[in-house]
Coordinates of N, CA, C and O in Angstrom, one line a residue:
M811 N 0.8 -1.2 0.0 CA 0.0 0.0 0.0 C 0.9 1.3 0.0 O 0.5 2.3 -0.5
A812 N 2.0 1.2 0.6 CA 2.9 2.4 0.7 C 3.3 2.8 -0.8 O 3.4 4.0 -1.1
E813 N 3.6 1.8 -1.6 CA 4.0 2.1 -2.9 C 2.9 2.7 -3.8 O 3.2 3.6 -4.6
F814 N 1.7 2.3 -3.6 CA 0.6 2.8 -4.4 C -0.4 3.7 -3.6 O -1.5 3.9 -4.0
G815 N 0.1 4.3 -2.5 CA -0.7 5.1 -1.6 C -1.5 6.1 -2.3 O -2.7 6.4 -1.9
G816 N -1.0 6.8 -3.2 CA -1.7 7.9 -3.9 C -2.3 7.4 -5.2 O -2.9 8.2 -6.0
N817 N -2.4 6.1 -5.4 CA -2.9 5.6 -6.7 C -3.7 4.3 -6.5 O -3.2 3.2 -6.8
P818 N -4.9 4.4 -5.9 CA -5.7 3.2 -5.6 C -6.0 2.4 -6.9 O -6.1 1.2 -6.8
S819 N -6.2 3.1 -8.0 CA -6.5 2.4 -9.3 C -5.3 1.5 -9.7 O -5.4 0.4 -10.1
G820 N -4.1 2.1 -9.6 CA -2.9 1.4 -9.9 C -2.7 0.2 -9.0 O -2.3 -0.9 -9.4
L821 N -3.0 0.3 -7.7 CA -2.9 -0.8 -6.7 C -3.9 -1.9 -7.1 O -3.5 -3.1 -7.2
T822 N -5.1 -1.5 -7.5 CA -6.1 -2.6 -7.9 C -5.7 -3.3 -9.1 O -5.8 -4.5 -9.2
I823 N -5.1 -2.6 -10.1 CA -4.7 -3.2 -11.3 C -3.5 -4.2 -11.0 O -3.5 -5.3 -11.5
Y824 N -2.6 -3.7 -10.2 CA -1.4 -4.6 -9.8 C -1.9 -5.8 -9.1 O -1.5 -7.0 -9.4
L825 N -2.8 -5.7 -8.1 CA -3.4 -6.8 -7.4 C -4.1 -7.8 -8.3 O -4.0 -9.0 -8.1
A826 N -4.9 -7.2 -9.2 CA -5.6 -8.1 -10.2 C -4.7 -8.9 -11.0 O -4.9 -10.1 -11.3
T827 N -3.6 -8.3 -11.4 CA -2.6 -9.0 -12.2 C -2.0 -10.2 -11.4 O -1.8 -11.3 -11.9
M828 N -1.7 -9.9 -10.1 CA -1.1 -10.9 -9.3 C -2.1 -12.0 -9.0 O -1.8 -13.2 -9.0
F829 N -3.4 -11.7 -8.9 CA -4.5 -12.7 -8.8 C -4.5 -13.6 -10.0 O -4.6 -14.8 -9.8
C830 N -4.5 -13.0 -11.2 CA -4.5 -13.8 -12.4 C -3.3 -14.8 -12.5 O -3.5 -16.0 -12.8
E831 N -2.1 -14.3 -12.1 CA -0.9 -15.2 -12.1 C -1.1 -16.3 -11.1 O -0.7 -17.4 -11.4
A832 N -1.6 -16.0 -9.9 CA -1.7 -17.0 -8.9 C -2.7 -18.0 -9.3 O -2.5 -19.2 -9.1
A833 N -3.8 -17.6 -9.9 CA -4.9 -18.6 -10.4 C -4.3 -19.5 -11.4 O -4.6 -20.7 -11.4
Q834 N -3.5 -19.0 -12.3 CA -2.9 -19.8 -13.4 C -1.9 -20.8 -12.7 O -1.9 -22.0 -13.1
D835 N -1.1 -20.3 -11.8 CA -0.1 -21.2 -11.2 C -0.8 -22.3 -10.4 O -0.4 -23.5 -10.5
I836 N -1.8 -22.0 -9.7 CA -2.5 -23.0 -8.9 C -3.1 -24.0 -9.8 O -3.1 -25.2 -9.5
H837 N -3.7 -23.5 -10.9 CA -4.4 -24.5 -11.8 C -3.4 -25.4 -12.4 O -3.7 -26.6 -12.6
H838 N -2.2 -25.0 -12.7 CA -1.2 -25.8 -13.3 C -0.5 -26.8 -12.3 O -0.2 -27.9 -12.6
L839 N -0.4 -26.3 -11.0 CA 0.3 -27.1 -10.0 C -0.6 -28.2 -9.4 O -0.3 -29.3 -9.3
D840 N -1.8 -27.8 -9.0 CA -2.7 -28.7 -8.3 C -4.1 -28.1 -8.2 O -4.5 -27.6 -7.2
P841 N -4.9 -28.2 -9.3 CA -6.2 -27.5 -9.3 C -7.2 -28.1 -8.3 O -8.1 -27.4 -7.9
S842 N -7.1 -29.3 -7.9 CA -8.1 -29.9 -7.0 C -7.9 -29.5 -5.6 O -8.9 -29.6 -4.8
N843 N -6.7 -29.1 -5.1 CA -6.5 -28.8 -3.7 C -6.3 -27.4 -3.4 O -6.0 -27.0 -2.3
G844 N -6.3 -26.5 -4.4 CA -6.1 -25.1 -4.2 C -7.3 -24.4 -3.6 O -8.4 -24.9 -3.5
P845 N -7.1 -23.1 -3.3 CA -8.2 -22.3 -2.8 C -9.2 -22.0 -4.0 O -8.8 -22.1 -5.1
S846 N -10.4 -21.7 -3.6 CA -11.4 -21.4 -4.6 C -11.1 -20.1 -5.3 O -10.3 -19.3 -4.7
P847 N -11.6 -19.8 -6.5 CA -11.4 -18.5 -7.1 C -11.9 -17.4 -6.2 O -11.2 -16.3 -6.1
R848 N -13.0 -17.5 -5.4 CA -13.4 -16.5 -4.5 C -12.4 -16.2 -3.4 O -12.1 -15.1 -3.0
E849 N -11.8 -17.3 -2.8 CA -10.8 -17.2 -1.8 C -9.6 -16.4 -2.4 O -9.0 -15.6 -1.7
L850 N -9.2 -16.8 -3.6 CA -8.0 -16.1 -4.2 C -8.3 -14.6 -4.4 O -7.5 -13.8 -4.2
F851 N -9.5 -14.4 -4.9 CA -9.9 -13.0 -5.2 C -9.8 -12.2 -3.9 O -9.2 -11.1 -3.8
D852 N -10.4 -12.7 -2.8 CA -10.4 -12.0 -1.5 C -9.0 -11.8 -1.1 O -8.6 -10.7 -0.5
R853 N -8.1 -12.8 -1.2 CA -6.7 -12.7 -0.8 C -5.9 -11.6 -1.6 O -5.1 -10.9 -1.0
F854 N -6.1 -11.6 -2.9 CA -5.3 -10.7 -3.7 C -5.9 -9.4 -4.0 O -5.2 -8.4 -4.1
V855 N -7.2 -9.3 -4.2 CA -7.9 -8.1 -4.7 C -8.9 -7.5 -3.7 O -8.9 -6.3 -3.5
G856 N -9.7 -8.3 -3.2 CA -10.9 -7.9 -2.4 C -10.5 -7.0 -1.2 O -11.3 -6.1 -0.9
W857 N -9.4 -7.3 -0.5 CA -9.0 -6.5 0.6 C -8.8 -5.0 0.3 O -8.9 -4.1 1.1
A858 N -8.4 -4.7 -1.0 CA -8.1 -3.3 -1.4 C -9.3 -2.4 -1.3 O -9.2 -1.3 -0.9
R859 N -10.5 -3.0 -1.5 CA -11.7 -2.2 -1.3 C -11.9 -1.9 0.1 O -12.5 -0.8 0.4
R860 N -11.5 -2.7 1.0 CA -11.7 -2.5 2.4 C -10.6 -1.6 3.0 O -10.7 -1.1 4.1
G861 N -9.5 -1.5 2.3 CA -8.4 -0.7 2.7 C -7.4 -1.3 3.7 O -6.6 -0.6 4.3
K862 N -7.6 -2.6 4.0 CA -6.7 -3.2 5.0 C -6.3 -4.6 4.4 O -7.1 -5.4 4.1
P863 N -5.0 -4.8 4.3 CA -4.5 -6.1 3.8 C -4.9 -7.2 4.7 O -5.1 -7.0 5.9
P864 N -5.1 -8.5 4.2 CA -5.4 -9.6 5.1 C -4.3 -9.9 6.1 O -3.1 -9.6 5.8
D865 N -4.6 -10.5 7.1 CA -3.7 -10.9 8.1 C -2.7 -11.9 7.5 O -3.2 -12.9 7.0
R866 N -1.4 -11.7 7.6 CA -0.5 -12.6 6.9 C -0.5 -14.0 7.5 O -0.2 -14.9 6.9
Q867 N -0.9 -14.1 8.8 CA -1.0 -15.4 9.4 C -2.1 -16.2 8.8 O -1.9 -17.4 8.6
A868 N -3.2 -15.6 8.3 CA -4.3 -16.3 7.8 C -4.0 -16.7 6.3 O -4.7 -17.6 5.8
V869 N -3.1 -16.1 5.7 CA -2.8 -16.4 4.3 C -1.8 -17.5 4.2 O -1.6 -18.4 4.2

């Protein structure tokens, strides 16, 4: 957030890119045991709308 503090749109675009990469990686590695698309979205992108990153312990 420090890097994108003045640019929330840029932060969201960056997070969405990371979400897409993670989804592809998980699909190729082990699609049956990975988190759901909703869980991935919440982890990578959804928190930005709330303004607080997820607890690193929970991730």
